Tab-separated table of C-alpha atoms in Angstrom:
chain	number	residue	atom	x	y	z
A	1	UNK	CA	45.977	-0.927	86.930
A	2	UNK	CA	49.400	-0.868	87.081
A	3	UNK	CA	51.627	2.568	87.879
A	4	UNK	CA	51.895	4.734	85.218
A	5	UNK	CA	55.317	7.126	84.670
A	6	UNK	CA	55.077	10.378	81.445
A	7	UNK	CA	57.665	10.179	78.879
A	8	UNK	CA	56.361	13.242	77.305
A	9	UNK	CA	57.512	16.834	76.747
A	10	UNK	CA	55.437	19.556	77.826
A	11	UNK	CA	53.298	21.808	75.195
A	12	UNK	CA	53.737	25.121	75.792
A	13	UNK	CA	54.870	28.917	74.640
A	14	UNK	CA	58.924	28.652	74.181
A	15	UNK	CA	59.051	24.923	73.223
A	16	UNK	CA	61.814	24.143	71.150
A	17	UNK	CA	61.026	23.480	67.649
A	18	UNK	CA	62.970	22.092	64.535
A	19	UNK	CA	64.525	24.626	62.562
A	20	UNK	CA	63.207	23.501	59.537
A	21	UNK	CA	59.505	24.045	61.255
A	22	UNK	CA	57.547	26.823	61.859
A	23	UNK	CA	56.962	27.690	65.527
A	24	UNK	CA	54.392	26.850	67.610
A	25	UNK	CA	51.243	29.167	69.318
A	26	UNK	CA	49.361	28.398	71.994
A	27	UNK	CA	46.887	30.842	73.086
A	28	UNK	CA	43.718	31.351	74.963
A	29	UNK	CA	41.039	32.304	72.244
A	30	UNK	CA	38.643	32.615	74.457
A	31	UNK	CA	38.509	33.666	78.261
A	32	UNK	CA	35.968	33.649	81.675
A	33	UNK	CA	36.296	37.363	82.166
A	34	UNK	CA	35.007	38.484	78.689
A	35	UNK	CA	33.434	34.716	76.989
A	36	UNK	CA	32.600	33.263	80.659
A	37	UNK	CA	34.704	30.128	79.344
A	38	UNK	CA	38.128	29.309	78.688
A	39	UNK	CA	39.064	27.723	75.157
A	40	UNK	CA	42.708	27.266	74.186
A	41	UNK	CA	43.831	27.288	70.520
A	42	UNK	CA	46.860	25.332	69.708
A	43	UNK	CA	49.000	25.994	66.540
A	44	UNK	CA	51.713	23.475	65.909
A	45	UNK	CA	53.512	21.005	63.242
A	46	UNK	CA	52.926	17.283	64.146
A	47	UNK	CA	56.391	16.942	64.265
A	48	UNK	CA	57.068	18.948	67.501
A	49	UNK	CA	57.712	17.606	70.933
A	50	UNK	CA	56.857	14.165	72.139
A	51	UNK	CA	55.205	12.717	68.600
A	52	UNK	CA	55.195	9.346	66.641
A	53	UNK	CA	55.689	8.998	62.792
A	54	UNK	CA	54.730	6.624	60.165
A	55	UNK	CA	55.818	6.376	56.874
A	56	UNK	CA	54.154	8.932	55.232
A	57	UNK	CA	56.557	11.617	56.741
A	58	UNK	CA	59.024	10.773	54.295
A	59	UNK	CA	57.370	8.363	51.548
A	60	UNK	CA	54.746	9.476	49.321
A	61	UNK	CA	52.909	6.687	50.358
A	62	UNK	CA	49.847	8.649	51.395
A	63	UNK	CA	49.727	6.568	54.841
A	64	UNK	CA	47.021	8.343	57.235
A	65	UNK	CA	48.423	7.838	61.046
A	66	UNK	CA	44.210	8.090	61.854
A	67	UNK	CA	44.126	4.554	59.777
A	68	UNK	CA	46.276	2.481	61.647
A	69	UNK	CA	45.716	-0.234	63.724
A	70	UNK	CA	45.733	1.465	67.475
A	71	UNK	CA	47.427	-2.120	68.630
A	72	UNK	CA	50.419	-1.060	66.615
A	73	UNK	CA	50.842	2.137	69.048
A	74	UNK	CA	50.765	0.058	72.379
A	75	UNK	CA	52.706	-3.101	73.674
A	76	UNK	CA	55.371	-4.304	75.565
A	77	UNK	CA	58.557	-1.985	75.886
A	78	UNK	CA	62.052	-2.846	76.251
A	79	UNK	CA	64.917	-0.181	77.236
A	80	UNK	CA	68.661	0.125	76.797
A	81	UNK	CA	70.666	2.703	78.412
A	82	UNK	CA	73.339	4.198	75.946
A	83	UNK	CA	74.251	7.482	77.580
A	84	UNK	CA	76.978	9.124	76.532
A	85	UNK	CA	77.147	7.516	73.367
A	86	UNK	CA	77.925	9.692	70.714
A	87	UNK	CA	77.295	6.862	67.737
A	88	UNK	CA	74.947	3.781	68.774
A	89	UNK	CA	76.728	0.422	67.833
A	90	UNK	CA	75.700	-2.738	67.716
A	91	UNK	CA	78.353	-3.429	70.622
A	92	UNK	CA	76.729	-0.502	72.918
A	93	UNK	CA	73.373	-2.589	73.932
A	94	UNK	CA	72.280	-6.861	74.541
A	95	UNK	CA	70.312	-6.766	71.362
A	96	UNK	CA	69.794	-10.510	71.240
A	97	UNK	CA	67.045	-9.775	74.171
A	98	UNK	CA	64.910	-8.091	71.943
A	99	UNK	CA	61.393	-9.243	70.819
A	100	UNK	CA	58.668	-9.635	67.412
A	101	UNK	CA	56.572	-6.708	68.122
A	102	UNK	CA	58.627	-4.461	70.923
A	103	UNK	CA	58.440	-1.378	71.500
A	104	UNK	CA	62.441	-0.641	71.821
A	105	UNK	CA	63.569	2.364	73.732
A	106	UNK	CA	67.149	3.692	73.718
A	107	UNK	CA	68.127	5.736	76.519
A	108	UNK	CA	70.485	8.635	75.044
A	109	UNK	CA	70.002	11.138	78.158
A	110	UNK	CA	69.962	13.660	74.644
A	111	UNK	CA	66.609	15.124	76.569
A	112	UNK	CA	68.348	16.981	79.201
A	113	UNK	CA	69.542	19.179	76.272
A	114	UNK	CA	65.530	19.595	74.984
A	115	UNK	CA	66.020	23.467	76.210
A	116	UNK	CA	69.394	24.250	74.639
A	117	UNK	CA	70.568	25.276	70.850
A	118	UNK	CA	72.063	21.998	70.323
A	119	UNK	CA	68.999	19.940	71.311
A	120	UNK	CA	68.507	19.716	67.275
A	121	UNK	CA	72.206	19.855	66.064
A	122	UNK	CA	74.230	17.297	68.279
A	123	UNK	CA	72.036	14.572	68.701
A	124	UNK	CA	73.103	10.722	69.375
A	125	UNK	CA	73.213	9.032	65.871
A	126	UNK	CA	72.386	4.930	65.613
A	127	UNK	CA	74.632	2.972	63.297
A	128	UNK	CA	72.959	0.976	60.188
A	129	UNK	CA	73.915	-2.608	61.424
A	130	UNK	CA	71.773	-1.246	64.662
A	131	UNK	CA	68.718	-0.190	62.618
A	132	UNK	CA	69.361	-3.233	60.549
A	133	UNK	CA	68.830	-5.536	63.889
A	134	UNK	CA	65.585	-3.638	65.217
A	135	UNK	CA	64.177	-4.610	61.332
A	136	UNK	CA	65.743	-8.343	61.399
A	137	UNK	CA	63.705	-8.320	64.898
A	138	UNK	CA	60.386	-6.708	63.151
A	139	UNK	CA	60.165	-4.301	66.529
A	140	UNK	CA	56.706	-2.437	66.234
A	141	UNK	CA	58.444	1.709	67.601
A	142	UNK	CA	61.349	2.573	67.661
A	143	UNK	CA	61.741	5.488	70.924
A	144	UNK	CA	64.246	7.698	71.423
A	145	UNK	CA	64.459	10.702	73.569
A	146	UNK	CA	66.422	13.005	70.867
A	147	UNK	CA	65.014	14.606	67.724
A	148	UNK	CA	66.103	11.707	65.178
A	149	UNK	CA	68.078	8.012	64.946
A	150	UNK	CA	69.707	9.522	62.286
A	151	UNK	CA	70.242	12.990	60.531
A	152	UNK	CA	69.756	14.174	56.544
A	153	UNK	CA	69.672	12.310	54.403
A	154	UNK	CA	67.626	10.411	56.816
A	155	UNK	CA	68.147	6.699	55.053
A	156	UNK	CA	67.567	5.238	58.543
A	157	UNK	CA	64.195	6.669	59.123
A	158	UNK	CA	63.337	5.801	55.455
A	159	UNK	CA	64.595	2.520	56.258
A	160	UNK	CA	62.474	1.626	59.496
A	161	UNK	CA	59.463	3.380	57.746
A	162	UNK	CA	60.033	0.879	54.853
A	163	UNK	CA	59.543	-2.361	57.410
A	164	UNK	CA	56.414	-0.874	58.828
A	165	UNK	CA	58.381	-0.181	62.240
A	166	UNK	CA	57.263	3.647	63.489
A	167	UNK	CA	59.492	6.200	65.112
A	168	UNK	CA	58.291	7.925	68.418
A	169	UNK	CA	60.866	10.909	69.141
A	170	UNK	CA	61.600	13.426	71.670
A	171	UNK	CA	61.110	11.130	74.807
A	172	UNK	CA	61.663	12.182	77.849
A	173	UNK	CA	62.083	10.811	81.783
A	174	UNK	CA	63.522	7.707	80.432
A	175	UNK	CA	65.958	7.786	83.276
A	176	UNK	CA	62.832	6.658	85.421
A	177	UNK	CA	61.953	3.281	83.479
A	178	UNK	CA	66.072	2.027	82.964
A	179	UNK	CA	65.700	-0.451	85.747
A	180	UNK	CA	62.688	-1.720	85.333
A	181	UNK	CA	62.168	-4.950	83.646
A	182	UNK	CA	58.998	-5.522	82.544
A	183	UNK	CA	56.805	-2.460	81.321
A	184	UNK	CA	54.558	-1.786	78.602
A	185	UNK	CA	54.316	1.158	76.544
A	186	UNK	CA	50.837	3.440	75.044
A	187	UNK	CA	52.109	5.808	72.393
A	188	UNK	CA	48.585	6.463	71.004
A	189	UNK	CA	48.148	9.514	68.395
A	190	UNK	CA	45.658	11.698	67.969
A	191	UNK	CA	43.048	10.069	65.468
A	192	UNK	CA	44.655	12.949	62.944
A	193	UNK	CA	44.159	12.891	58.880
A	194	UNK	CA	48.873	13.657	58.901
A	195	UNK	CA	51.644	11.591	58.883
A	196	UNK	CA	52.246	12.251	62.487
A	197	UNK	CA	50.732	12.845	65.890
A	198	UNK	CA	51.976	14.780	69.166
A	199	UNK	CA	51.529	12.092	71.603
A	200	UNK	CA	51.060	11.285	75.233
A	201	UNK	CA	53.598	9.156	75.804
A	202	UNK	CA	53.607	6.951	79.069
A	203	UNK	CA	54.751	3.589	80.448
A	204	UNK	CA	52.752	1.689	82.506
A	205	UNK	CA	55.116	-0.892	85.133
A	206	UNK	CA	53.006	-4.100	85.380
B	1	UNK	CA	47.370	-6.338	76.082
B	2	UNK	CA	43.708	-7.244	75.578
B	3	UNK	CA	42.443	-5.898	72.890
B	4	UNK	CA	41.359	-2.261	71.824
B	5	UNK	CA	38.301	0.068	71.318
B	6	UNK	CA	38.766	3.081	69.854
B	7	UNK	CA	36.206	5.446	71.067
B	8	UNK	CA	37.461	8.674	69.226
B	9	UNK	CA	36.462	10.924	65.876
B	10	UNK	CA	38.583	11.964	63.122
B	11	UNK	CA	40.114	14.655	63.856
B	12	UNK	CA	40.197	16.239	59.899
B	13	UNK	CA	39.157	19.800	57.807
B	14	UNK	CA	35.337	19.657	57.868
B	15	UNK	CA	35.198	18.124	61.360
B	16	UNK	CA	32.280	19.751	63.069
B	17	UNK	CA	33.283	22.535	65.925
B	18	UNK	CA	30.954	24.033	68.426
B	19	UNK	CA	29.551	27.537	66.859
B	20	UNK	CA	31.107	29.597	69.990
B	21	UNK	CA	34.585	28.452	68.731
B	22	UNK	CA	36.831	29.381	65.367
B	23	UNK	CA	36.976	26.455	62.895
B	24	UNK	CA	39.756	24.314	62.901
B	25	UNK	CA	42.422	24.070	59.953
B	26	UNK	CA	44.558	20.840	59.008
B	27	UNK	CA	47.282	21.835	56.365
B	28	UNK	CA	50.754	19.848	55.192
B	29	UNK	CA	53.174	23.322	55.573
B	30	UNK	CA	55.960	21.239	54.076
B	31	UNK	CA	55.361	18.378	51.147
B	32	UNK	CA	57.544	15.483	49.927
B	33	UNK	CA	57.891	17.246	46.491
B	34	UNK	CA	59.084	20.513	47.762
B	35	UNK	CA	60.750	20.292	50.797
B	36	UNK	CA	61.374	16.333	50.824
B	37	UNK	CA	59.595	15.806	54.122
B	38	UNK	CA	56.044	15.927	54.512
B	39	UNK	CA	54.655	17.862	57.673
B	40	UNK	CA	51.025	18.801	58.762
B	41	UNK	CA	50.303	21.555	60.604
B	42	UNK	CA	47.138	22.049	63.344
B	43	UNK	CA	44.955	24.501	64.296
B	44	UNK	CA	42.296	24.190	66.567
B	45	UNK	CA	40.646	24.753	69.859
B	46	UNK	CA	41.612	22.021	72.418
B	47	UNK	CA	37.338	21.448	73.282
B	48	UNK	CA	36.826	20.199	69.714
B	49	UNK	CA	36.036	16.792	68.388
B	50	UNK	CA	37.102	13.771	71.183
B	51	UNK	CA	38.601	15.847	73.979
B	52	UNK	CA	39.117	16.537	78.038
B	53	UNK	CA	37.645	19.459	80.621
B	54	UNK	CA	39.466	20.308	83.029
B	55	UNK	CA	38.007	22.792	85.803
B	56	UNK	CA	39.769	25.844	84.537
B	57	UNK	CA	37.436	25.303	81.546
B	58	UNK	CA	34.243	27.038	83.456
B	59	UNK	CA	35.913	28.144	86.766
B	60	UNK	CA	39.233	30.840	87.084
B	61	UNK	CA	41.028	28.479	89.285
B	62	UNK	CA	44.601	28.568	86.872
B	63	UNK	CA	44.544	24.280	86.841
B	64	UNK	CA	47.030	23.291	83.991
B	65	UNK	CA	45.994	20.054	82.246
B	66	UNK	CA	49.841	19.190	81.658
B	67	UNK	CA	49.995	19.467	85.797
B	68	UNK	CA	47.116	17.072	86.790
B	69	UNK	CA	48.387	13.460	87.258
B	70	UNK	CA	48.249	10.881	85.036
B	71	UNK	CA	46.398	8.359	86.637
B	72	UNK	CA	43.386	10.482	86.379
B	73	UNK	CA	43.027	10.090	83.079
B	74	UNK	CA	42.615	6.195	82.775
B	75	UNK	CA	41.050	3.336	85.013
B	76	UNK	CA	37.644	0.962	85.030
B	77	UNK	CA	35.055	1.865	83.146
B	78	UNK	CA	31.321	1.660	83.403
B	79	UNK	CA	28.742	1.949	80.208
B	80	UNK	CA	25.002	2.418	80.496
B	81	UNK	CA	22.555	2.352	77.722
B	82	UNK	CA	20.692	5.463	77.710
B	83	UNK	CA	19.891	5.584	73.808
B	84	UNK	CA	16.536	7.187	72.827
B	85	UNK	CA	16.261	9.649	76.308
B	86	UNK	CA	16.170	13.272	75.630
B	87	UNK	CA	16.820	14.042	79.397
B	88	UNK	CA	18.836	11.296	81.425
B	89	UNK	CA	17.219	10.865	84.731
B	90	UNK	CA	18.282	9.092	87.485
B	91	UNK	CA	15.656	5.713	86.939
B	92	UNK	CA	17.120	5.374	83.311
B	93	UNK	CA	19.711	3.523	84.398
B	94	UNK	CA	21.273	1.136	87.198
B	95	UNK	CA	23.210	3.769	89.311
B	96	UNK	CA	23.633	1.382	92.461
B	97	UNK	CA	26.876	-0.707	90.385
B	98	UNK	CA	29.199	2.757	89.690
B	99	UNK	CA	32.102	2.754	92.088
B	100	UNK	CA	34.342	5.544	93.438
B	101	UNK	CA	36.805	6.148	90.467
B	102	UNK	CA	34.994	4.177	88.119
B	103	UNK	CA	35.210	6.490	84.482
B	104	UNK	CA	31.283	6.162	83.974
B	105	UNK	CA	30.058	6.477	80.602
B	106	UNK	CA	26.552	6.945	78.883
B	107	UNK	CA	25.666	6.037	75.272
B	108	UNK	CA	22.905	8.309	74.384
B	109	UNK	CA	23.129	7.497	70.438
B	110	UNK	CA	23.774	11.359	69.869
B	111	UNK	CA	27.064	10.736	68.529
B	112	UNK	CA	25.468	9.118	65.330
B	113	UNK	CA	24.545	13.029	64.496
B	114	UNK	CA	28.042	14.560	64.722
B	115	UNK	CA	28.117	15.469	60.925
B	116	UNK	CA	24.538	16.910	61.304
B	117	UNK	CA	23.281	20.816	62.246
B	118	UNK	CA	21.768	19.519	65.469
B	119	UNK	CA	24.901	17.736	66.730
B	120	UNK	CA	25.375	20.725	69.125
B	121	UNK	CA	22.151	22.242	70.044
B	122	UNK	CA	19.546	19.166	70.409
B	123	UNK	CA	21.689	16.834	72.647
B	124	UNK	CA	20.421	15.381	75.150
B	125	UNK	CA	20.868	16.632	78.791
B	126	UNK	CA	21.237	15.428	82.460
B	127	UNK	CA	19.207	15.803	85.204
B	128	UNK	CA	20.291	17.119	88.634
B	129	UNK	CA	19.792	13.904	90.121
B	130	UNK	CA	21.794	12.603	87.801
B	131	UNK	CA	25.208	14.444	88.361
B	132	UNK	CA	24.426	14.647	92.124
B	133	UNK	CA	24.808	10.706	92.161
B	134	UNK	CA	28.038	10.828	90.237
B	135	UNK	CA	29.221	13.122	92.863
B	136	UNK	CA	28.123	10.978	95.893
B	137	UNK	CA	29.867	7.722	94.315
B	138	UNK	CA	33.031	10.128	93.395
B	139	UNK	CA	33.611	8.721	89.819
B	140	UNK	CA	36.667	9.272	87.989
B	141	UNK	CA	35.600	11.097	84.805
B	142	UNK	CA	31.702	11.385	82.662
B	143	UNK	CA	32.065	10.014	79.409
B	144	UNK	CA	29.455	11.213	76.557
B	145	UNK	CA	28.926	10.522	73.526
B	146	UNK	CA	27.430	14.050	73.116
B	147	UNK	CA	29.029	17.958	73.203
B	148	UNK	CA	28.011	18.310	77.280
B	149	UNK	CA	25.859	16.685	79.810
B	150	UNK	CA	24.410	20.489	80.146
B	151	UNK	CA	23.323	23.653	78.427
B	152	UNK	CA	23.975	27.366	79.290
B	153	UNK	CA	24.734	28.121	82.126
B	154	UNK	CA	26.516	24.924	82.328
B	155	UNK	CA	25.820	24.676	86.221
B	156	UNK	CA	25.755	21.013	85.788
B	157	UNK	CA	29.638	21.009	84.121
B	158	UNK	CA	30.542	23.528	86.861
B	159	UNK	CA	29.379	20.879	89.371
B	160	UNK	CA	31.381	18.106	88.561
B	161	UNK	CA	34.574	20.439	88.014
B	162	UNK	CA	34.267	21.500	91.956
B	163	UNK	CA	34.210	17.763	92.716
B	164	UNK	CA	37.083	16.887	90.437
B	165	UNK	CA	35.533	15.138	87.992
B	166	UNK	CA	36.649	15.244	84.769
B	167	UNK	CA	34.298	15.702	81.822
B	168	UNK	CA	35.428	13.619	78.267
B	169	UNK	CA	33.192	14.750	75.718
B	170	UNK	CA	32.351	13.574	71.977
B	171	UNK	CA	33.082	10.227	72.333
B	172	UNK	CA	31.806	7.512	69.806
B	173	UNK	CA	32.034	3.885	68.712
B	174	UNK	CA	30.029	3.579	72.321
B	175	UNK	CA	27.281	0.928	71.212
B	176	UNK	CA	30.612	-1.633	70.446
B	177	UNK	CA	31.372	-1.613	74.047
B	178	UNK	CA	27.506	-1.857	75.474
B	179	UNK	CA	27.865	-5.202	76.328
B	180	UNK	CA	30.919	-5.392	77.699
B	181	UNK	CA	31.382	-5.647	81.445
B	182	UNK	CA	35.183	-5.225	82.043
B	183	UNK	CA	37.123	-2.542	80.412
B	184	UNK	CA	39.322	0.251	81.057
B	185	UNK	CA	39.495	3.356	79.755
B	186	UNK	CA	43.124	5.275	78.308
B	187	UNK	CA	41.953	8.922	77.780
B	188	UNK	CA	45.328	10.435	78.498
B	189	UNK	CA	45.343	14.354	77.465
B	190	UNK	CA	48.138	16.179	75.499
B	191	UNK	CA	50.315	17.214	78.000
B	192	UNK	CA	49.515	20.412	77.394
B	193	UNK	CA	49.757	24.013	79.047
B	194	UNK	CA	45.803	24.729	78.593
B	195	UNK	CA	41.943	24.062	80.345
B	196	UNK	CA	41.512	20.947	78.180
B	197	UNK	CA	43.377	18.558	75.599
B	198	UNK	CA	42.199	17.009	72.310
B	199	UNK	CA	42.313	12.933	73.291
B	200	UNK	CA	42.696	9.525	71.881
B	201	UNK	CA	40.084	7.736	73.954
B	202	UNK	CA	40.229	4.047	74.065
B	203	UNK	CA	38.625	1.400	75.272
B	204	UNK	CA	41.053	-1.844	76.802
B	205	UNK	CA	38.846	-4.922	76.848
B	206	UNK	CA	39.927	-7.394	79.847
């Protein structure tokens, strides 16, 4: 079966959250002392933590993420470690290795800030001519492990969206797949009537 | 890749919950027109539609679903055709082939009535002998197509949780992978601070 590593964020009480969103609740609505089970009711934007987005996000397209094609949430994965880059050029990464139908990864290391104020504010930014190579490639996901490629008014997410390629954001444990070559990726969202999903993120090593 | 089976529901307003647990709600809290972003908010109880037990579902043992490793949640799976039994009993199907950690599914047919009134009180149930085998070969996880492999007082569901073994619950699409001897299963929970985790369940074809 392969070994499998998480790239996902935990779901819990305190989890950061875009300002723009309302927080999340998580709570147990029922309990074993007084219900004799245990039931957990979650409260939360599709848009917080580890989560994938199509087009709809953005366009009024009226995409449904439950209506896709589940093949277009798994493949192969390719990763390219930029830490430390504030802007990500076209100079920063081998892009010519890139394949139709990856699932492209950039390592920004932004996740060890997930927990602080700036996790939302100071993020890693790509450069067009970089989103313009992942569409002249026709990638499948873009993944990052930082909020956003880009920040308001988001032409590079509107871009991506626009070429069919999804975004999967807020990554994690990417330092754990940058030196391995050949891995594939499942990114598969809840079967959800949005324009998003939280996701379990994970790559398997082959 | 091989290709893929999706064996989940919708999750979507109207979606049928269990009458012990408060009704789900599926709202966009920020819209394209307004806010220039569209963003859909959840609530719901992690046991409805397609979703994961854990142990701390029926038993106060404080297991966190985020905590339990990944590679329990995915592997071979097995299918047997048990459409048309009310009670599943041990000679209704070919026991001898499960393995230890095999994900061992039954397709009762109940999930064709998850829209209708009886979805959740006229399932059909295991016998003893059933679950006692499941133990003894130490599978993986019990897939159903059905709300639980028990009624009250769940002693079954209580059994298979003090053997580790998961229970995934309301599964469909079951009948398009009847006659299909090699597959694994990717049921990989939310990684989520709770007793159970709404899931994507899919079916890899080899």
């Amino acid at each position: 079966m392969g070994r499998f590593i998480d790239l996902s964020h935990k779901i819990e009480n305190g989890m950061p959250v875009h300002s723009f969103d309302n927080k999340m609740n998580l709570y147990l609505d029922k309990n074993i002392k007084t219900h004799k089970y245990n039931n957990s009711r979650l409260e939360i934007g599709m848009h917080a933590g580890t989560h994938i987005d199509i087009s709809s996000h953005l366009i009024d397209d009226n995409k449904i993420i439950a209506e896709i094609d589940i093949n277009n949430f798994t493949g192969p994965g390719k990763i390219f470690d930029v830490r430390g880059k504030r802007t990500i050029k076209r100079c920063d990464f081998n892009g010519e290795i890139i394949c139709n139908n990856d699932i492209t990864i950039f390592c920004t290391g932004h996740s060890s800030c997930y927990y602080q104020e700036n996790y939302f504010t100071q993020y890693p930014v790509f450069e067009t001519e970089v989103i313009d190579l992942l569409i002249e490639k026709k990638i499948k996901i873009l993944g990052i492990d930082s909020p956003s490629p880009d920040k308001f008014p988001y032409e590079e997410h509107i871009k991506l969206f626009k070429n069919d390629i999804l975004i999967l954001e807020n990554l994690t444990n990417l330092e754990k797949i940058l030196n391995i070559k050949e891995f594939d990726i499942f990114a598969f969202p809840l079967k959800i009537h949005a324009e998003a999903s939280l996701v379990r993120a994970i790559a398997k090593i082959n």
